[in-house]
């Protein structure tokens, strides 16, 4: 062990001792399984990471029907978890990644469990040391979950690459003494979000019974994945000619120009909502679409929360187990090559237009267009 790491470990051990002297105590494994109040932290900076943490909430509710769950969140966490009926309180906080002291002060001020025992839980994506430091002296009995600072935790986890993101998060249940079963990611829509999405379809001229398709053609620059625009255009032509589809393109404001360039090669009316929706509005629109064609990116994970049937064009260098919805008939994952690393200027040329259109056709034969907008 290096001197720097030794000094850090000694410092964290001293912090734990100081916490205990201030009233906190180390709980036993038996006591850990008796907890019924949970404060989850959600400060992950990747949208997919936040989405894949949502199954832990129904899993806790199923294991302990009378438990209380609060979430302290920033960034994407606030939008993804808005309206979640499994959460008693959603607490907006500054991100501890920018200001862990300020976040800690806010956490202590807004703690919903004053006078009651509670445990702090950190899912995948919330491992950073600053997240752990923001929980100091918050009054929790124990910290449980994924962390880079195991010295501060009663039950500390490291990511297991033999499991998916969801499975990793659900592995917290056995530490509490309960079995874990799979839950799909969830977002919950307000009536206003759905009304907005329905009005958007009407404003864009979607006819009663017309098939609506969502296209996600751009990805984060930090994990660049691409399929040639001519192939997206060919898939769009297939959906319009065969099904009379109305196409919506989704993305961020920074992706709008690339989306418009792609749309300019489609000789049919399409709509771009790039940068024009918040996440609940995006989810609401996807909930009204019949099918999606998407790269492996954040918007795809939002589509999963509302059960949108999707063809997913996956890159050769990314392990599908970690992020993708495997073995689910709603999702057709096309990944035709294996690479250990992403080469420069990589394009997913190993996935053909014919494969994509065949999978779109199968989905539309299985999930009848129009049913998702009924009611």
mmCIF file of C-alpha atoms in Angstrom:
data_model
loop_
_atom_site.group_PDB
_atom_site.id
_atom_site.type_symbol
_atom_site.label_atom_id
_atom_site.label_comp_id
_atom_site.label_asym_id
_atom_site.label_seq_id
_atom_site.Cartn_x
_atom_site.Cartn_y
_atom_site.Cartn_z
ATOM 1 C CA UNK A 1 0.000 0.000 0.000
ATOM 2 C CA UNK A 2 1.405 3.428 -0.944
ATOM 3 C CA UNK A 3 1.897 6.174 1.596
ATOM 4 C CA UNK A 4 -0.812 8.360 0.025
ATOM 5 C CA UNK A 5 -3.377 5.546 0.204
ATOM 6 C CA UNK A 6 -2.302 4.726 3.778
ATOM 7 C CA UNK A 7 -2.850 8.346 4.819
ATOM 8 C CA UNK A 8 -6.277 8.406 3.177
ATOM 9 C CA UNK A 9 -7.335 5.165 4.873
ATOM 10 C CA UNK A 10 -6.163 6.466 8.228
ATOM 11 C CA UNK A 11 -8.053 9.704 7.662
ATOM 12 C CA UNK A 12 -11.285 7.952 6.733
ATOM 13 C CA UNK A 13 -10.971 5.650 9.753
ATOM 14 C CA UNK A 14 -10.578 8.715 11.955
ATOM 15 C CA UNK A 15 -13.696 10.250 10.387
ATOM 16 C CA UNK A 16 -15.712 7.117 11.154
ATOM 17 C CA UNK A 17 -14.484 7.205 14.757
ATOM 18 C CA UNK A 18 -15.498 10.874 15.000
ATOM 19 C CA UNK A 19 -18.945 10.071 13.597
ATOM 20 C CA UNK A 20 -19.421 7.382 16.221
ATOM 21 C CA UNK A 21 -18.379 9.712 18.983
ATOM 22 C CA UNK A 22 -21.039 12.120 17.722
ATOM 23 C CA UNK A 23 -23.735 9.466 18.159
ATOM 24 C CA UNK A 24 -23.505 7.165 15.153
ATOM 25 C CA UNK A 25 -22.745 3.499 15.774
ATOM 26 C CA UNK A 26 -21.649 0.572 13.661
ATOM 27 C CA UNK A 27 -24.624 -1.716 13.119
ATOM 28 C CA UNK A 28 -24.395 -5.484 12.993
ATOM 29 C CA UNK A 29 -25.370 -7.541 9.965
ATOM 30 C CA UNK A 30 -28.545 -8.576 11.773
ATOM 31 C CA UNK A 31 -29.424 -4.951 12.502
ATOM 32 C CA UNK A 32 -28.663 -3.997 8.900
ATOM 33 C CA UNK A 33 -31.363 -6.374 7.681
ATOM 34 C CA UNK A 34 -33.840 -4.658 9.994
ATOM 35 C CA UNK A 35 -33.602 -1.234 8.394
ATOM 36 C CA UNK A 36 -36.853 0.211 7.008
ATOM 37 C CA UNK A 37 -35.803 3.759 6.134
ATOM 38 C CA UNK A 38 -33.568 4.385 3.136
ATOM 39 C CA UNK A 39 -32.022 7.542 1.742
ATOM 40 C CA UNK A 40 -30.811 6.873 -1.809
ATOM 41 C CA UNK A 41 -28.275 9.203 -3.416
ATOM 42 C CA UNK A 42 -28.522 9.893 -7.144
ATOM 43 C CA UNK A 43 -25.740 12.083 -8.497
ATOM 44 C CA UNK A 44 -24.607 10.057 -11.528
ATOM 45 C CA UNK A 45 -23.697 12.155 -14.553
ATOM 46 C CA UNK A 46 -24.737 9.586 -17.200
ATOM 47 C CA UNK A 47 -28.427 9.304 -18.051
ATOM 48 C CA UNK A 48 -28.310 5.538 -18.538
ATOM 49 C CA UNK A 49 -26.717 5.075 -15.117
ATOM 50 C CA UNK A 50 -29.575 6.917 -13.412
ATOM 51 C CA UNK A 51 -32.207 5.002 -15.394
ATOM 52 C CA UNK A 52 -30.625 1.662 -14.459
ATOM 53 C CA UNK A 53 -30.784 2.562 -10.766
ATOM 54 C CA UNK A 54 -34.589 2.875 -10.779
ATOM 55 C CA UNK A 55 -35.285 -0.894 -10.406
ATOM 56 C CA UNK A 56 -33.880 -0.773 -6.878
ATOM 57 C CA UNK A 57 -36.896 1.246 -5.718
ATOM 58 C CA UNK A 58 -39.617 -1.340 -6.539
ATOM 59 C CA UNK A 59 -37.245 -4.081 -5.359
ATOM 60 C CA UNK A 60 -36.985 -2.447 -1.925
ATOM 61 C CA UNK A 61 -40.753 -1.931 -1.862
ATOM 62 C CA UNK A 62 -41.403 -5.569 -2.694
ATOM 63 C CA UNK A 63 -38.964 -6.789 -0.041
ATOM 64 C CA UNK A 64 -40.199 -4.351 2.628
ATOM 65 C CA UNK A 65 -43.697 -3.097 1.752
ATOM 66 C CA UNK A 66 -43.776 -0.620 4.644
ATOM 67 C CA UNK A 67 -40.318 0.847 4.157
ATOM 68 C CA UNK A 68 -39.788 4.568 3.611
ATOM 69 C CA UNK A 69 -37.625 5.673 0.675
ATOM 70 C CA UNK A 70 -36.320 9.173 0.068
ATOM 71 C CA UNK A 71 -33.909 10.203 -2.692
ATOM 72 C CA UNK A 72 -31.400 13.038 -2.639
ATOM 73 C CA UNK A 73 -30.554 13.875 -6.238
ATOM 74 C CA UNK A 74 -29.048 16.326 -8.674
ATOM 75 C CA UNK A 75 -28.933 16.550 -12.472
ATOM 76 C CA UNK A 76 -30.553 13.697 -14.390
ATOM 77 C CA UNK A 77 -31.697 12.049 -11.153
ATOM 78 C CA UNK A 78 -34.236 14.796 -10.488
ATOM 79 C CA UNK A 79 -35.901 14.387 -13.890
ATOM 80 C CA UNK A 80 -35.801 10.594 -14.062
ATOM 81 C CA UNK A 81 -37.260 10.135 -10.564
ATOM 82 C CA UNK A 82 -39.882 12.847 -10.734
ATOM 83 C CA UNK A 83 -43.394 11.431 -10.066
ATOM 84 C CA UNK A 84 -42.008 8.056 -8.894
ATOM 85 C CA UNK A 85 -44.695 6.699 -6.532
ATOM 86 C CA UNK A 86 -42.161 4.519 -4.712
ATOM 87 C CA UNK A 87 -40.386 7.599 -3.362
ATOM 88 C CA UNK A 88 -41.709 9.426 -0.319
ATOM 89 C CA UNK A 89 -39.581 12.503 -0.917
ATOM 90 C CA UNK A 90 -37.323 13.648 -3.769
ATOM 91 C CA UNK A 91 -34.758 16.085 -2.391
ATOM 92 C CA UNK A 92 -33.000 18.470 -4.765
ATOM 93 C CA UNK A 93 -29.356 18.965 -3.852
ATOM 94 C CA UNK A 94 -26.249 20.540 -5.345
ATOM 95 C CA UNK A 95 -24.022 17.901 -6.887
ATOM 96 C CA UNK A 96 -21.375 16.735 -4.405
ATOM 97 C CA UNK A 97 -19.064 16.229 -7.391
ATOM 98 C CA UNK A 98 -18.831 20.018 -7.561
ATOM 99 C CA UNK A 99 -19.404 20.975 -3.912
ATOM 100 C CA UNK A 100 -19.418 18.078 -1.465
ATOM 101 C CA UNK A 101 -19.441 20.329 1.586
ATOM 102 C CA UNK A 102 -22.460 22.273 0.331
ATOM 103 C CA UNK A 103 -24.196 19.046 -0.636
ATOM 104 C CA UNK A 104 -23.513 17.616 2.812
ATOM 105 C CA UNK A 105 -24.914 20.694 4.515
ATOM 106 C CA UNK A 106 -28.066 20.486 2.375
ATOM 107 C CA UNK A 107 -28.401 16.757 3.084
ATOM 108 C CA UNK A 108 -28.308 17.367 6.821
ATOM 109 C CA UNK A 109 -30.768 20.251 6.529
ATOM 110 C CA UNK A 110 -33.337 18.349 4.422
ATOM 111 C CA UNK A 111 -32.946 14.913 6.032
ATOM 112 C CA UNK A 112 -36.512 13.476 6.058
ATOM 113 C CA UNK A 113 -35.780 10.852 8.745
ATOM 114 C CA UNK A 114 -34.974 13.097 11.704
ATOM 115 C CA UNK A 115 -35.393 11.124 14.899
ATOM 116 C CA UNK A 116 -35.582 7.783 13.060
ATOM 117 C CA UNK A 117 -32.880 5.329 12.088
ATOM 118 C CA UNK A 118 -32.076 5.282 8.377
ATOM 119 C CA UNK A 119 -29.412 3.964 6.023
ATOM 120 C CA UNK A 120 -27.805 5.772 3.078
ATOM 121 C CA UNK A 121 -27.659 3.786 -0.183
ATOM 122 C CA UNK A 122 -25.465 4.577 -3.196
ATOM 123 C CA UNK A 123 -26.115 2.786 -6.480
ATOM 124 C CA UNK A 124 -23.695 2.365 -9.408
ATOM 125 C CA UNK A 125 -22.490 5.750 -10.642
ATOM 126 C CA UNK A 126 -22.459 7.251 -7.156
ATOM 127 C CA UNK A 127 -19.168 5.679 -6.083
ATOM 128 C CA UNK A 128 -17.123 8.867 -6.085
ATOM 129 C CA UNK A 129 -15.330 9.850 -2.888
ATOM 130 C CA UNK A 130 -17.028 13.247 -2.886
ATOM 131 C CA UNK A 131 -20.452 11.566 -2.798
ATOM 132 C CA UNK A 132 -19.425 9.571 0.262
ATOM 133 C CA UNK A 133 -17.942 12.651 1.953
ATOM 134 C CA UNK A 134 -21.206 14.560 1.478
ATOM 135 C CA UNK A 135 -22.945 11.997 3.730
ATOM 136 C CA UNK A 136 -20.695 12.566 6.738
ATOM 137 C CA UNK A 137 -22.575 13.449 9.923
ATOM 138 C CA UNK A 138 -25.945 13.144 8.140
ATOM 139 C CA UNK A 139 -27.109 10.923 10.993
ATOM 140 C CA UNK A 140 -27.327 7.623 9.099
ATOM 141 C CA UNK A 141 -26.813 4.318 10.892
ATOM 142 C CA UNK A 142 -24.877 2.949 7.938
ATOM 143 C CA UNK A 143 -23.826 3.543 4.349
ATOM 144 C CA UNK A 144 -24.505 0.720 1.897
ATOM 145 C CA UNK A 145 -23.683 0.370 -1.781
ATOM 146 C CA UNK A 146 -21.097 1.197 -4.407
ATOM 147 C CA UNK A 147 -18.170 3.322 -3.305
ATOM 148 C CA UNK A 148 -14.516 4.133 -3.744
ATOM 149 C CA UNK A 149 -14.296 4.678 0.018
ATOM 150 C CA UNK A 150 -15.154 1.321 1.625
ATOM 151 C CA UNK A 151 -13.773 2.541 4.955
ATOM 152 C CA UNK A 152 -16.869 4.734 5.348
ATOM 153 C CA UNK A 153 -19.353 1.973 4.460
ATOM 154 C CA UNK A 154 -20.977 -0.846 6.410
ATOM 155 C CA UNK A 155 -21.560 -2.837 3.193
ATOM 156 C CA UNK A 156 -19.338 -1.709 0.300
ATOM 157 C CA UNK A 157 -19.664 -2.938 -3.288
ATOM 158 C CA UNK A 158 -17.454 -2.790 -6.374
ATOM 159 C CA UNK A 159 -18.892 -3.158 -9.878
ATOM 160 C CA UNK A 160 -19.092 -6.755 -11.108
ATOM 161 C CA UNK A 161 -18.557 -6.846 -14.887
ATOM 162 C CA UNK A 162 -20.161 -10.266 -15.063
ATOM 163 C CA UNK A 163 -23.480 -8.602 -14.228
ATOM 164 C CA UNK A 164 -25.542 -5.880 -15.848
ATOM 165 C CA UNK A 165 -25.917 -2.419 -14.368
ATOM 166 C CA UNK A 166 -29.353 -3.416 -13.085
ATOM 167 C CA UNK A 167 -28.125 -6.677 -11.564
ATOM 168 C CA UNK A 168 -25.301 -4.834 -9.833
ATOM 169 C CA UNK A 169 -27.728 -2.407 -8.238
ATOM 170 C CA UNK A 170 -30.111 -5.169 -7.184
ATOM 171 C CA UNK A 171 -27.224 -6.971 -5.459
ATOM 172 C CA UNK A 172 -27.758 -4.483 -2.627
ATOM 173 C CA UNK A 173 -30.894 -6.462 -1.636
ATOM 174 C CA UNK A 174 -29.031 -9.583 -0.424
ATOM 175 C CA UNK A 175 -26.843 -7.352 1.759
ATOM 176 C CA UNK A 176 -30.058 -6.303 3.478
ATOM 177 C CA UNK A 177 -31.122 -9.916 3.887
ATOM 178 C CA UNK A 178 -33.559 -10.210 0.973
ATOM 179 C CA UNK A 179 -33.510 -12.062 -2.359
ATOM 180 C CA UNK A 180 -33.331 -9.948 -5.499
ATOM 181 C CA UNK A 181 -35.364 -10.425 -8.655
ATOM 182 C CA UNK A 182 -35.297 -8.442 -11.882
ATOM 183 C CA UNK A 183 -37.250 -5.231 -12.331
ATOM 184 C CA UNK A 184 -37.245 -3.153 -15.490
ATOM 185 C CA UNK A 185 -36.208 0.528 -15.392
ATOM 186 C CA UNK A 186 -39.068 2.910 -14.708
ATOM 187 C CA UNK A 187 -40.094 6.505 -15.305
ATOM 188 C CA UNK A 188 -43.514 7.800 -14.289
ATOM 189 C CA UNK A 189 -45.323 10.413 -16.345
ATOM 190 C CA UNK A 190 -47.558 13.184 -15.113
ATOM 191 C CA UNK A 191 -50.859 13.918 -16.838
ATOM 192 C CA UNK A 192 -49.260 17.157 -18.031
ATOM 193 C CA UNK A 193 -46.362 15.304 -19.662
ATOM 194 C CA UNK A 194 -48.737 12.989 -21.548
ATOM 195 C CA UNK A 195 -50.966 15.908 -22.561
ATOM 196 C CA UNK A 196 -47.908 17.728 -23.903
ATOM 197 C CA UNK A 197 -46.864 14.678 -25.935
ATOM 198 C CA UNK A 198 -50.347 14.169 -27.383
ATOM 199 C CA UNK A 199 -50.495 17.842 -28.349
ATOM 200 C CA UNK A 200 -47.081 17.542 -29.996
ATOM 201 C CA UNK A 201 -48.314 14.661 -32.155
ATOM 202 C CA UNK A 202 -51.375 16.690 -33.112
ATOM 203 C CA UNK A 203 -49.345 19.820 -33.879
ATOM 204 C CA UNK A 204 -47.057 17.808 -36.168
ATOM 205 C CA UNK A 205 -50.033 16.472 -38.099
ATOM 206 C CA UNK A 206 -50.064 12.848 -36.916
ATOM 207 C CA UNK A 207 -53.333 11.351 -38.102
ATOM 208 C CA UNK A 208 -55.593 9.084 -36.075
ATOM 209 C CA UNK A 209 -54.186 5.562 -36.328
ATOM 210 C CA UNK A 210 -51.004 6.666 -38.122
ATOM 211 C CA UNK A 211 -47.893 4.767 -37.115
ATOM 212 C CA UNK A 212 -45.316 6.875 -35.241
ATOM 213 C CA UNK A 213 -41.615 5.984 -35.115
ATOM 214 C CA UNK A 214 -38.853 7.472 -32.960
ATOM 215 C CA UNK A 215 -35.329 7.785 -34.385
ATOM 216 C CA UNK A 216 -32.240 8.288 -32.208
ATOM 217 C CA UNK A 217 -29.347 8.866 -34.589
ATOM 218 C CA UNK A 218 -26.746 10.697 -32.465
ATOM 219 C CA UNK A 219 -24.833 9.797 -29.315
ATOM 220 C CA UNK A 220 -22.682 11.372 -26.634
ATOM 221 C CA UNK A 221 -19.285 12.562 -27.851
ATOM 222 C CA UNK A 222 -17.700 10.788 -24.884
ATOM 223 C CA UNK A 223 -18.894 7.382 -26.118
ATOM 224 C CA UNK A 224 -19.297 8.002 -29.822
ATOM 225 C CA UNK A 225 -21.315 5.435 -31.767
ATOM 226 C CA UNK A 226 -22.615 5.979 -35.274
ATOM 227 C CA UNK A 227 -24.461 4.384 -38.178
ATOM 228 C CA UNK A 228 -24.243 6.018 -41.588
ATOM 229 C CA UNK A 229 -26.877 8.666 -42.260
ATOM 230 C CA UNK A 230 -27.703 7.040 -45.616
ATOM 231 C CA UNK A 231 -28.684 3.883 -43.739
ATOM 232 C CA UNK A 232 -30.916 5.775 -41.328
ATOM 233 C CA UNK A 233 -32.488 7.475 -44.336
ATOM 234 C CA UNK A 234 -33.103 4.100 -46.005
ATOM 235 C CA UNK A 235 -34.724 2.744 -42.827
ATOM 236 C CA UNK A 236 -36.895 5.866 -42.641
ATOM 237 C CA UNK A 237 -37.979 5.393 -46.265
ATOM 238 C CA UNK A 238 -38.925 1.780 -45.478
ATOM 239 C CA UNK A 239 -41.165 2.815 -42.569
ATOM 240 C CA UNK A 240 -42.842 5.605 -44.550
ATOM 241 C CA UNK A 241 -43.422 3.574 -47.712
ATOM 242 C CA UNK A 242 -44.555 0.367 -45.986
ATOM 243 C CA UNK A 243 -46.436 1.748 -42.988
ATOM 244 C CA UNK A 244 -47.090 5.420 -43.706
ATOM 245 C CA UNK A 245 -45.064 6.274 -40.625
ATOM 246 C CA UNK A 246 -44.593 9.712 -39.138
ATOM 247 C CA UNK A 247 -40.990 10.061 -37.909
ATOM 248 C CA UNK A 248 -39.772 11.933 -34.830
ATOM 249 C CA UNK A 249 -36.057 12.514 -34.255
ATOM 250 C CA UNK A 250 -34.948 12.929 -30.643
ATOM 251 C CA UNK A 251 -31.721 14.203 -29.146
ATOM 252 C CA UNK A 252 -30.028 17.085 -27.398
ATOM 253 C CA UNK A 253 -29.705 20.673 -28.584
ATOM 254 C CA UNK A 254 -26.061 20.045 -29.543
ATOM 255 C CA UNK A 255 -27.202 17.216 -31.849
ATOM 256 C CA UNK A 256 -29.874 19.271 -33.643
ATOM 257 C CA UNK A 257 -27.710 20.329 -36.604
ATOM 258 C CA UNK A 258 -26.576 16.758 -37.357
ATOM 259 C CA UNK A 259 -30.173 15.540 -37.059
ATOM 260 C CA UNK A 260 -31.403 18.240 -39.452
ATOM 261 C CA UNK A 261 -28.716 17.312 -41.968
ATOM 262 C CA UNK A 262 -29.863 13.678 -41.829
ATOM 263 C CA UNK A 263 -33.541 14.683 -42.111
ATOM 264 C CA UNK A 264 -32.798 16.790 -45.185
ATOM 265 C CA UNK A 265 -32.155 13.557 -47.107
ATOM 266 C CA UNK A 266 -35.607 12.127 -46.291
ATOM 267 C CA UNK A 267 -38.216 13.239 -48.862
ATOM 268 C CA UNK A 268 -41.089 13.090 -46.363
ATOM 269 C CA UNK A 269 -42.313 15.213 -43.491
ATOM 270 C CA UNK A 270 -40.399 14.493 -40.289
ATOM 271 C CA UNK A 271 -40.057 16.302 -36.967
ATOM 272 C CA UNK A 272 -37.045 17.002 -34.783
ATOM 273 C CA UNK A 273 -37.448 17.570 -31.058
ATOM 274 C CA UNK A 274 -33.705 17.766 -30.417
ATOM 275 C CA UNK A 275 -33.195 20.030 -27.414
ATOM 276 C CA UNK A 276 -36.929 20.816 -27.193
ATOM 277 C CA UNK A 277 -37.986 18.413 -24.435
ATOM 278 C CA UNK A 278 -37.122 17.688 -20.856
ATOM 279 C CA UNK A 279 -36.717 14.024 -19.922
ATOM 280 C CA UNK A 280 -40.309 13.412 -18.717
ATOM 281 C CA UNK A 281 -41.652 14.988 -21.934
ATOM 282 C CA UNK A 282 -39.290 12.829 -23.988
ATOM 283 C CA UNK A 283 -40.477 9.745 -22.107
ATOM 284 C CA UNK A 284 -44.097 10.738 -22.666
ATOM 285 C CA UNK A 285 -43.543 11.106 -26.408
ATOM 286 C CA UNK A 286 -41.760 7.756 -26.579
ATOM 287 C CA UNK A 287 -44.651 6.176 -24.690
ATOM 288 C CA UNK A 288 -46.932 7.200 -27.580
ATOM 289 C CA UNK A 289 -44.639 5.949 -30.353
ATOM 290 C CA UNK A 290 -45.105 2.527 -31.948
ATOM 291 C CA UNK A 291 -41.486 1.635 -32.599
ATOM 292 C CA UNK A 292 -38.003 3.047 -32.218
ATOM 293 C CA UNK A 293 -34.760 2.801 -34.170
ATOM 294 C CA UNK A 294 -31.897 3.818 -31.948
ATOM 295 C CA UNK A 295 -28.226 3.704 -31.252
ATOM 296 C CA UNK A 296 -27.044 2.547 -27.832
ATOM 297 C CA UNK A 297 -27.382 5.847 -25.967
ATOM 298 C CA UNK A 298 -29.251 7.645 -23.188
ATOM 299 C CA UNK A 299 -32.502 8.205 -25.078
ATOM 300 C CA UNK A 300 -32.687 4.461 -25.733
ATOM 301 C CA UNK A 301 -32.665 3.863 -21.972
ATOM 302 C CA UNK A 302 -35.543 6.341 -21.581
ATOM 303 C CA UNK A 303 -37.452 4.417 -24.266
ATOM 304 C CA UNK A 304 -36.933 1.263 -22.225
ATOM 305 C CA UNK A 305 -38.591 2.853 -19.190
ATOM 306 C CA UNK A 306 -41.848 3.169 -21.139
ATOM 307 C CA UNK A 307 -41.624 -0.190 -22.927
ATOM 308 C CA UNK A 308 -41.158 1.207 -26.446
ATOM 309 C CA UNK A 309 -40.385 -1.656 -28.876
ATOM 310 C CA UNK A 310 -36.976 -0.804 -30.322
ATOM 311 C CA UNK A 311 -34.353 -1.977 -32.770
ATOM 312 C CA UNK A 312 -31.021 -1.149 -31.151
ATOM 313 C CA UNK A 313 -27.889 -0.779 -33.284
ATOM 314 C CA UNK A 314 -25.088 -1.759 -30.910
ATOM 315 C CA UNK A 315 -21.356 -1.095 -31.299
ATOM 316 C CA UNK A 316 -18.899 -3.967 -31.542
ATOM 317 C CA UNK A 317 -16.689 -2.697 -28.705
ATOM 318 C CA UNK A 318 -19.298 -2.328 -25.945
ATOM 319 C CA UNK A 319 -20.281 -5.414 -23.884
ATOM 320 C CA UNK A 320 -24.061 -5.811 -24.312
ATOM 321 C CA UNK A 321 -24.487 -7.385 -20.864
ATOM 322 C CA UNK A 322 -23.711 -4.180 -19.014
ATOM 323 C CA UNK A 323 -26.199 -1.818 -20.674
ATOM 324 C CA UNK A 324 -28.557 -3.496 -23.119
ATOM 325 C CA UNK A 325 -31.980 -5.125 -22.551
ATOM 326 C CA UNK A 326 -31.045 -8.698 -23.406
ATOM 327 C CA UNK A 327 -33.571 -11.537 -23.823
ATOM 328 C CA UNK A 328 -36.583 -9.247 -24.042
ATOM 329 C CA UNK A 329 -38.789 -9.600 -27.151
ATOM 330 C CA UNK A 330 -39.531 -5.855 -27.194
ATOM 331 C CA UNK A 331 -35.906 -5.101 -28.014
ATOM 332 C CA UNK A 332 -33.996 -6.364 -31.048
ATOM 333 C CA UNK A 333 -30.285 -5.847 -30.508
ATOM 334 C CA UNK A 334 -28.121 -5.898 -33.633
ATOM 335 C CA UNK A 335 -24.447 -6.418 -32.778
ATOM 336 C CA UNK A 336 -22.556 -8.272 -35.491
ATOM 337 C CA UNK A 337 -18.918 -7.916 -34.474
ATOM 338 C CA UNK A 338 -16.670 -8.020 -31.414
ATOM 339 C CA UNK A 339 -13.852 -5.578 -30.699
ATOM 340 C CA UNK A 340 -11.903 -5.037 -27.489
ATOM 341 C CA UNK A 341 -11.523 -1.299 -28.033
ATOM 342 C CA UNK A 342 -13.221 1.321 -30.168
ATOM 343 C CA UNK A 343 -11.054 2.181 -33.198
ATOM 344 C CA UNK A 344 -10.799 5.804 -34.378
ATOM 345 C CA UNK A 345 -13.659 6.934 -36.625
ATOM 346 C CA UNK A 346 -15.523 3.668 -35.986
ATOM 347 C CA UNK A 347 -18.880 3.320 -37.749
ATOM 348 C CA UNK A 348 -21.206 0.349 -37.195
ATOM 349 C CA UNK A 349 -21.012 -0.833 -40.796
ATOM 350 C CA UNK A 350 -21.422 -4.472 -39.807
ATOM 351 C CA UNK A 351 -25.157 -3.856 -39.254
ATOM 352 C CA UNK A 352 -27.012 -3.629 -42.573
ATOM 353 C CA UNK A 353 -30.175 -1.778 -43.558
ATOM 354 C CA UNK A 354 -31.852 -5.084 -44.475
ATOM 355 C CA UNK A 355 -31.256 -6.449 -40.974
ATOM 356 C CA UNK A 356 -32.690 -3.313 -39.408
ATOM 357 C CA UNK A 357 -35.811 -3.227 -41.582
ATOM 358 C CA UNK A 358 -36.435 -6.940 -41.031
ATOM 359 C CA UNK A 359 -36.367 -6.425 -37.265
ATOM 360 C CA UNK A 360 -38.569 -3.339 -37.484
ATOM 361 C CA UNK A 361 -41.081 -5.350 -39.486
ATOM 362 C CA UNK A 362 -41.070 -8.176 -36.931
ATOM 363 C CA UNK A 363 -41.656 -5.747 -34.070
ATOM 364 C CA UNK A 364 -44.536 -4.051 -35.883
ATOM 365 C CA UNK A 365 -46.124 -7.424 -36.615
ATOM 366 C CA UNK A 366 -45.860 -8.350 -32.924
ATOM 367 C CA UNK A 367 -46.823 -4.994 -31.396
ATOM 368 C CA UNK A 368 -49.702 -3.561 -33.385
ATOM 369 C CA UNK A 369 -49.269 0.128 -34.315
ATOM 370 C CA UNK A 370 -51.724 2.501 -32.606
ATOM 371 C CA UNK A 371 -52.336 0.412 -29.488
ATOM 372 C CA UNK A 372 -49.946 2.474 -27.345
ATOM 373 C CA UNK A 373 -51.932 5.663 -27.994
ATOM 374 C CA UNK A 374 -55.357 4.176 -27.211
ATOM 375 C CA UNK A 375 -57.030 5.161 -23.965
#
